[in-house]
mmCIF file of C-alpha atoms in Angstrom:
data_model
loop_
_atom_site.group_PDB
_atom_site.id
_atom_site.type_symbol
_atom_site.label_atom_id
_atom_site.label_comp_id
_atom_site.label_asym_id
_atom_site.label_seq_id
_atom_site.Cartn_x
_atom_site.Cartn_y
_atom_site.Cartn_z
ATOM 1 C CA MET A 223 24.517 -112.181 136.545
ATOM 2 C CA GLN A 224 24.184 -109.397 139.084
ATOM 3 C CA SER A 225 21.324 -111.225 140.788
ATOM 4 C CA LEU A 226 23.392 -114.416 140.966
ATOM 5 C CA GLU A 227 26.312 -112.494 142.442
ATOM 6 C CA ARG A 228 24.088 -110.927 145.081
ATOM 7 C CA GLY A 229 22.458 -114.236 145.908
ATOM 8 C CA LEU A 230 25.863 -115.831 146.466
ATOM 9 C CA ALA A 231 26.866 -112.860 148.633
ATOM 10 C CA VAL A 232 23.843 -113.571 150.832
ATOM 11 C CA ILE A 233 24.893 -117.224 151.214
ATOM 12 C CA ARG A 234 28.488 -116.248 151.993
ATOM 13 C CA ALA A 235 27.250 -113.944 154.762
ATOM 14 C CA PHE A 236 26.864 -117.089 156.869
ATOM 15 C CA ASP A 237 29.901 -118.875 158.274
ATOM 16 C CA GLY A 238 31.036 -120.884 161.278
ATOM 17 C CA ASP A 239 30.876 -117.849 163.553
ATOM 18 C CA ARG A 240 27.638 -116.468 162.102
ATOM 19 C CA ARG A 241 25.262 -119.391 161.727
ATOM 20 C CA SER A 242 22.112 -117.417 162.499
ATOM 21 C CA LEU A 243 21.656 -113.897 161.129
ATOM 22 C CA THR A 244 18.908 -111.298 161.159
ATOM 23 C CA LEU A 245 17.842 -109.526 157.994
ATOM 24 C CA SER A 246 19.938 -106.516 158.990
ATOM 25 C CA ASP A 247 22.963 -108.740 159.633
ATOM 26 C CA VAL A 248 22.692 -110.323 156.176
ATOM 27 C CA ALA A 249 22.202 -106.980 154.436
ATOM 28 C CA ARG A 250 25.241 -105.533 156.157
ATOM 29 C CA ALA A 251 27.491 -108.563 155.520
ATOM 30 C CA ALA A 252 26.420 -108.862 151.862
ATOM 31 C CA GLY A 253 26.583 -105.127 151.162
ATOM 32 C CA LEU A 254 22.907 -104.980 150.169
ATOM 33 C CA SER A 255 19.905 -102.896 151.112
ATOM 34 C CA ARG A 256 17.422 -104.481 153.510
ATOM 35 C CA ALA A 257 14.860 -104.744 150.724
ATOM 36 C CA SER A 258 17.288 -106.583 148.404
ATOM 37 C CA ALA A 259 18.500 -108.875 151.169
ATOM 38 C CA ARG A 260 14.874 -109.711 152.048
ATOM 39 C CA ARG A 261 14.068 -110.672 148.454
ATOM 40 C CA PHE A 262 17.084 -112.971 148.155
ATOM 41 C CA LEU A 263 16.508 -114.559 151.557
ATOM 42 C CA HIS A 264 12.864 -115.274 150.799
ATOM 43 C CA THR A 265 13.848 -116.857 147.470
ATOM 44 C CA LEU A 266 16.400 -119.060 149.226
ATOM 45 C CA VAL A 267 13.790 -120.028 151.812
ATOM 46 C CA GLU A 268 11.381 -121.059 149.045
ATOM 47 C CA LEU A 269 14.121 -123.121 147.375
ATOM 48 C CA GLY A 270 14.859 -124.898 150.647
ATOM 49 C CA TYR A 271 18.393 -123.557 151.088
ATOM 50 C CA VAL A 272 17.626 -121.221 154.014
ATOM 51 C CA ALA A 273 15.354 -121.588 157.061
ATOM 52 C CA THR A 274 13.847 -118.828 159.198
ATOM 53 C CA ASP A 275 11.991 -118.559 162.477
ATOM 54 C CA GLY A 276 10.545 -115.208 161.438
ATOM 55 C CA ARG A 277 13.411 -113.190 162.871
ATOM 56 C CA GLU A 278 16.675 -114.986 162.148
ATOM 57 C CA PHE A 279 17.840 -116.952 159.131
ATOM 58 C CA THR A 280 20.050 -120.059 158.962
ATOM 59 C CA LEU A 281 21.414 -122.183 156.136
ATOM 60 C CA ARG A 282 19.809 -125.578 155.540
ATOM 61 C CA PRO A 283 21.585 -128.892 154.747
ATOM 62 C CA ALA A 284 20.127 -128.814 151.212
ATOM 63 C CA LEU A 285 22.797 -126.251 150.401
ATOM 64 C CA LEU A 286 25.392 -129.027 150.670
ATOM 65 C CA GLU A 287 23.973 -130.524 147.468
ATOM 66 C CA LEU A 288 25.597 -127.694 145.533
ATOM 67 C CA GLY A 289 29.010 -128.492 146.990
ATOM 68 C CA TYR A 290 28.510 -132.226 146.571
ATOM 69 C CA ALA A 291 27.880 -131.815 142.855
ATOM 70 C CA TYR A 292 31.325 -130.208 142.631
ATOM 71 C CA LEU A 293 33.099 -132.667 144.906
ATOM 72 C CA SER A 294 31.628 -135.721 143.194
ATOM 73 C CA SER A 295 33.129 -134.595 139.898
ATOM 74 C CA LEU A 296 36.639 -134.339 141.349
ATOM 75 C CA THR A 297 39.386 -136.942 141.262
ATOM 76 C CA LEU A 298 41.869 -137.658 144.064
ATOM 77 C CA PRO A 299 44.508 -135.345 142.509
ATOM 78 C CA ASP A 300 41.920 -132.565 142.192
ATOM 79 C CA LEU A 301 40.956 -132.922 145.841
ATOM 80 C CA ALA A 302 44.493 -133.287 147.150
ATOM 81 C CA THR A 303 46.309 -130.535 145.266
ATOM 82 C CA PRO A 304 44.927 -127.528 147.209
ATOM 83 C CA HIS A 305 45.867 -129.257 150.463
ATOM 84 C CA LEU A 306 49.343 -130.072 149.141
ATOM 85 C CA GLU A 307 49.839 -126.445 148.152
ATOM 86 C CA LYS A 308 48.919 -125.299 151.644
ATOM 87 C CA LEU A 309 51.105 -127.963 153.249
ATOM 88 C CA SER A 310 54.150 -127.156 151.110
ATOM 89 C CA GLU A 311 53.775 -123.460 151.784
ATOM 90 C CA GLN A 312 53.554 -124.125 155.511
ATOM 91 C CA VAL A 313 56.610 -126.394 155.814
ATOM 92 C CA SER A 314 58.631 -125.085 152.833
ATOM 93 C CA GLU A 315 59.124 -128.609 151.489
ATOM 94 C CA SER A 316 57.759 -130.668 148.615
ATOM 95 C CA SER A 317 54.623 -132.736 149.210
ATOM 96 C CA SER A 318 52.957 -135.481 147.190
ATOM 97 C CA VAL A 319 50.146 -138.012 147.013
ATOM 98 C CA ALA A 320 50.687 -141.503 145.619
ATOM 99 C CA VAL A 321 48.732 -144.725 145.152
ATOM 100 C CA LEU A 322 49.924 -148.322 145.109
ATOM 101 C CA ASP A 323 50.125 -149.940 141.665
ATOM 102 C CA GLY A 324 51.511 -153.455 141.720
ATOM 103 C CA ALA A 325 54.902 -153.350 143.434
ATOM 104 C CA ASP A 326 55.319 -149.588 143.056
ATOM 105 C CA ILE A 327 53.847 -146.349 144.235
ATOM 106 C CA VAL A 328 52.743 -143.965 141.503
ATOM 107 C CA TYR A 329 52.649 -140.221 142.097
ATOM 108 C CA VAL A 330 49.208 -138.798 141.289
ATOM 109 C CA ALA A 331 49.647 -135.270 142.706
ATOM 110 C CA ARG A 332 52.690 -133.234 143.652
ATOM 111 C CA VAL A 333 53.685 -129.736 144.736
ATOM 112 C CA ALA A 334 57.451 -129.232 144.533
ATOM 113 C CA THR A 335 59.266 -126.414 146.279
ATOM 114 C CA ARG A 336 62.664 -127.419 144.908
ATOM 115 C CA ARG A 337 64.430 -130.430 143.448
ATOM 116 C CA ILE A 338 65.856 -132.591 146.234
ATOM 117 C CA MET A 339 66.348 -135.900 144.381
ATOM 118 C CA SER A 340 68.660 -136.847 141.555
ATOM 119 C CA ALA A 341 65.601 -138.125 139.676
ATOM 120 C CA THR A 342 62.947 -135.645 138.640
ATOM 121 C CA ILE A 343 59.652 -136.469 140.334
ATOM 122 C CA ARG A 344 56.428 -135.649 138.522
ATOM 123 C CA VAL A 345 52.920 -137.060 138.286
ATOM 124 C CA GLY A 346 53.302 -140.614 136.968
ATOM 125 C CA THR A 347 56.730 -141.225 138.546
ATOM 126 C CA ARG A 348 57.090 -144.705 140.056
ATOM 127 C CA PHE A 349 59.262 -145.973 142.922
ATOM 128 C CA PRO A 350 59.436 -149.344 144.728
ATOM 129 C CA ALA A 351 56.848 -149.130 147.482
ATOM 130 C CA TYR A 352 58.961 -150.867 150.156
ATOM 131 C CA ALA A 353 61.619 -148.123 150.109
ATOM 132 C CA THR A 354 59.263 -145.139 150.280
ATOM 133 C CA SER A 355 57.303 -143.569 153.109
ATOM 134 C CA MET A 356 54.091 -143.449 151.064
ATOM 135 C CA GLY A 357 54.498 -147.075 150.054
ATOM 136 C CA ARG A 358 54.859 -148.135 153.668
ATOM 137 C CA ALA A 359 51.952 -145.942 154.743
ATOM 138 C CA ILE A 360 49.785 -147.925 152.302
ATOM 139 C CA LEU A 361 51.317 -151.393 152.753
ATOM 140 C CA ALA A 362 50.967 -151.160 156.528
ATOM 141 C CA TYR A 363 47.199 -151.421 156.169
ATOM 142 C CA ALA A 364 47.120 -154.140 153.514
ATOM 143 C CA GLU A 365 45.392 -157.420 154.242
ATOM 144 C CA PRO A 366 47.943 -160.030 155.444
ATOM 145 C CA ALA A 367 47.445 -162.155 152.329
ATOM 146 C CA ASP A 368 47.920 -159.128 150.085
ATOM 147 C CA LEU A 369 51.106 -158.146 151.916
ATOM 148 C CA GLU A 370 52.532 -161.656 151.581
ATOM 149 C CA ALA A 371 51.703 -161.638 147.874
ATOM 150 C CA TYR A 372 53.468 -158.295 147.553
ATOM 151 C CA LEU A 373 56.587 -159.618 149.301
ATOM 152 C CA ALA A 374 56.554 -162.737 147.142
ATOM 153 C CA ARG A 375 56.657 -160.533 144.037
ATOM 154 C CA THR A 376 59.258 -158.065 145.266
ATOM 155 C CA ALA A 377 61.534 -160.378 147.266
ATOM 156 C CA PRO A 378 61.425 -163.756 145.471
ATOM 157 C CA SER A 379 64.825 -164.679 146.950
ATOM 158 C CA ASP A 380 63.770 -163.502 150.423
ATOM 159 C CA ARG A 381 65.681 -160.266 149.876
ATOM 160 C CA LEU A 382 64.556 -156.862 148.696
ATOM 161 C CA THR A 383 66.704 -154.938 146.241
ATOM 162 C CA PRO A 384 68.778 -152.278 148.061
ATOM 163 C CA LEU A 385 68.557 -148.755 146.647
ATOM 164 C CA THR A 386 70.986 -147.259 149.169
ATOM 165 C CA ALA A 387 73.114 -148.658 151.970
ATOM 166 C CA ARG A 388 70.215 -147.894 154.339
ATOM 167 C CA THR A 389 67.427 -149.668 152.450
ATOM 168 C CA VAL A 390 65.649 -152.358 154.457
ATOM 169 C CA THR A 391 66.157 -155.545 152.448
ATOM 170 C CA ASP A 392 65.019 -158.217 154.913
ATOM 171 C CA PRO A 393 61.268 -158.901 154.539
ATOM 172 C CA ARG A 394 61.048 -159.624 158.256
ATOM 173 C CA GLU A 395 62.445 -156.172 159.061
ATOM 174 C CA LEU A 396 60.002 -154.635 156.606
ATOM 175 C CA ARG A 397 57.098 -156.399 158.316
ATOM 176 C CA ASP A 398 58.304 -154.998 161.664
ATOM 177 C CA ALA A 399 58.546 -151.508 160.149
ATOM 178 C CA LEU A 400 55.008 -151.791 158.772
ATOM 179 C CA GLY A 401 53.794 -152.865 162.194
ATOM 180 C CA ARG A 402 55.227 -149.684 163.677
ATOM 181 C CA VAL A 403 53.481 -147.641 160.993
ATOM 182 C CA ARG A 404 50.137 -149.185 161.951
ATOM 183 C CA GLU A 405 50.783 -148.419 165.625
ATOM 184 C CA GLN A 406 51.799 -144.786 165.165
ATOM 185 C CA GLY A 407 49.726 -143.891 162.096
ATOM 186 C CA TRP A 408 52.569 -142.566 159.944
ATOM 187 C CA ALA A 409 55.740 -143.740 158.200
ATOM 188 C CA LEU A 410 59.279 -142.372 158.165
ATOM 189 C CA VAL A 411 61.908 -143.412 155.627
ATOM 190 C CA ASP A 412 65.448 -142.237 156.305
ATOM 191 C CA GLN A 413 67.628 -142.279 153.158
ATOM 192 C CA GLU A 414 66.348 -145.658 151.984
ATOM 193 C CA LEU A 415 65.216 -144.404 148.575
ATOM 194 C CA GLU A 416 68.048 -141.939 147.998
ATOM 195 C CA ASP A 417 70.999 -140.759 150.086
ATOM 196 C CA GLY A 418 70.401 -137.409 151.735
ATOM 197 C CA LEU A 419 66.593 -137.638 151.588
ATOM 198 C CA ARG A 420 64.099 -138.261 154.380
ATOM 199 C CA SER A 421 60.354 -138.568 153.929
ATOM 200 C CA VAL A 422 57.344 -138.732 156.242
ATOM 201 C CA ALA A 423 53.971 -140.038 155.035
ATOM 202 C CA ALA A 424 50.463 -140.646 156.313
ATOM 203 C CA PRO A 425 47.797 -142.963 154.897
ATOM 204 C CA LEU A 426 44.701 -141.585 153.172
ATOM 205 C CA ARG A 427 41.382 -143.344 153.747
ATOM 206 C CA ASP A 428 38.267 -143.063 151.641
ATOM 207 C CA GLY A 429 34.743 -142.716 152.999
ATOM 208 C CA THR A 430 34.614 -146.434 153.868
ATOM 209 C CA GLY A 431 37.786 -146.265 155.966
ATOM 210 C CA ARG A 432 39.887 -148.133 153.400
ATOM 211 C CA VAL A 433 43.444 -146.875 152.812
ATOM 212 C CA VAL A 434 43.570 -145.886 149.141
ATOM 213 C CA ALA A 435 46.619 -143.609 148.959
ATOM 214 C CA ALA A 436 49.193 -141.747 151.023
ATOM 215 C CA VAL A 437 50.452 -138.181 151.383
ATOM 216 C CA ASN A 438 54.028 -137.243 152.215
ATOM 217 C CA VAL A 439 56.510 -134.486 152.834
ATOM 218 C CA SER A 440 60.150 -134.922 151.779
ATOM 219 C CA ALA A 441 63.099 -133.060 153.243
ATOM 220 C CA PRO A 442 66.888 -133.116 152.855
ATOM 221 C CA VAL A 443 68.894 -134.450 155.805
ATOM 222 C CA ARG A 444 70.527 -131.057 156.219
ATOM 223 C CA ARG A 445 67.209 -129.798 157.563
ATOM 224 C CA GLY A 446 68.036 -131.441 160.881
ATOM 225 C CA GLU A 447 67.979 -134.630 162.871
ATOM 226 C CA ILE A 448 64.953 -136.912 162.753
ATOM 227 C CA PRO A 449 63.299 -135.648 165.987
ATOM 228 C CA GLU A 450 63.529 -132.088 164.710
ATOM 229 C CA ILE A 451 62.147 -133.027 161.288
ATOM 230 C CA LEU A 452 59.235 -134.872 162.862
ATOM 231 C CA ARG A 453 58.500 -131.964 165.175
ATOM 232 C CA HIS A 454 58.234 -129.542 162.256
ATOM 233 C CA LEU A 455 56.769 -131.732 159.519
ATOM 234 C CA LEU A 456 54.552 -134.359 161.141
ATOM 235 C CA PRO A 457 51.767 -132.197 162.682
ATOM 236 C CA PRO A 458 51.114 -130.242 159.438
ATOM 237 C CA LEU A 459 51.280 -133.488 157.450
ATOM 238 C CA LEU A 460 48.684 -135.224 159.644
ATOM 239 C CA LYS A 461 46.449 -132.163 159.459
ATOM 240 C CA ALA A 462 46.656 -132.166 155.655
ATOM 241 C CA ALA A 463 45.902 -135.908 155.568
ATOM 242 C CA ALA A 464 42.795 -135.380 157.707
ATOM 243 C CA ALA A 465 41.614 -132.578 155.411
ATOM 244 C CA ILE A 466 42.072 -134.719 152.296
ATOM 245 C CA GLU A 467 40.255 -137.625 153.957
ATOM 246 C CA ALA A 468 37.360 -135.323 154.859
ATOM 247 C CA ASP A 469 37.000 -134.370 151.193
ATOM 248 C CA LEU A 470 37.242 -138.029 150.139
ATOM 249 C CA ALA A 471 34.474 -138.926 152.605
ATOM 250 C CA ARG A 472 32.162 -136.377 150.996
ATOM 251 C CA MET A 473 32.563 -138.133 147.653
ATOM 252 C CA ARG A 474 30.757 -141.280 148.841
#
């Protein structure tokens, strides 16, 4: 076990700022003697995980296989949760990831900072997609035929069911709203699901570029007007979405 620990310390000596290291650099960063660092480096070179020009050492792409074995075993909730935790801590609001299932979104990951809805939201909770930011972030990128099929199911009388006085109920207005989401790359829902609640969401694409889910941040209206909410919540949200997408791309 001690040898494994020291070998991992040698690998961790390299990072984005220290891509090429001498033997002395590695020994110092890993807290090892030069002789021990040399033994571990030479073993890693033989295994194909480290390259050397005789003076400096660098990590090789083969090392990514170790991380891929971990990533390929993860599900979307596993991948998303660490990013949601970081996002929620940064903005001090609840964040979630949901997928589209029929006419609803289904929460598959969530980090809650406090309860801001009358209904308790947990993994497995469902809401009508048309009235949620995550639903719109997904529907905006649906194929036209799929979107029309969705509207036919949810608005058979050419009217969507209102959940609050602000809910968009006209399918034509919903189509316009989805068009804006496609143009700007994110969705905002202002008290359409529940009074007093605003939510901002971004789509999540897999390694093929297909939108498979969405990530959001929810905030009470007392946090401020919409421009202020977007200024504080949107940049961290988009950064979290990009990080989740990067992990999804590695799963291909």
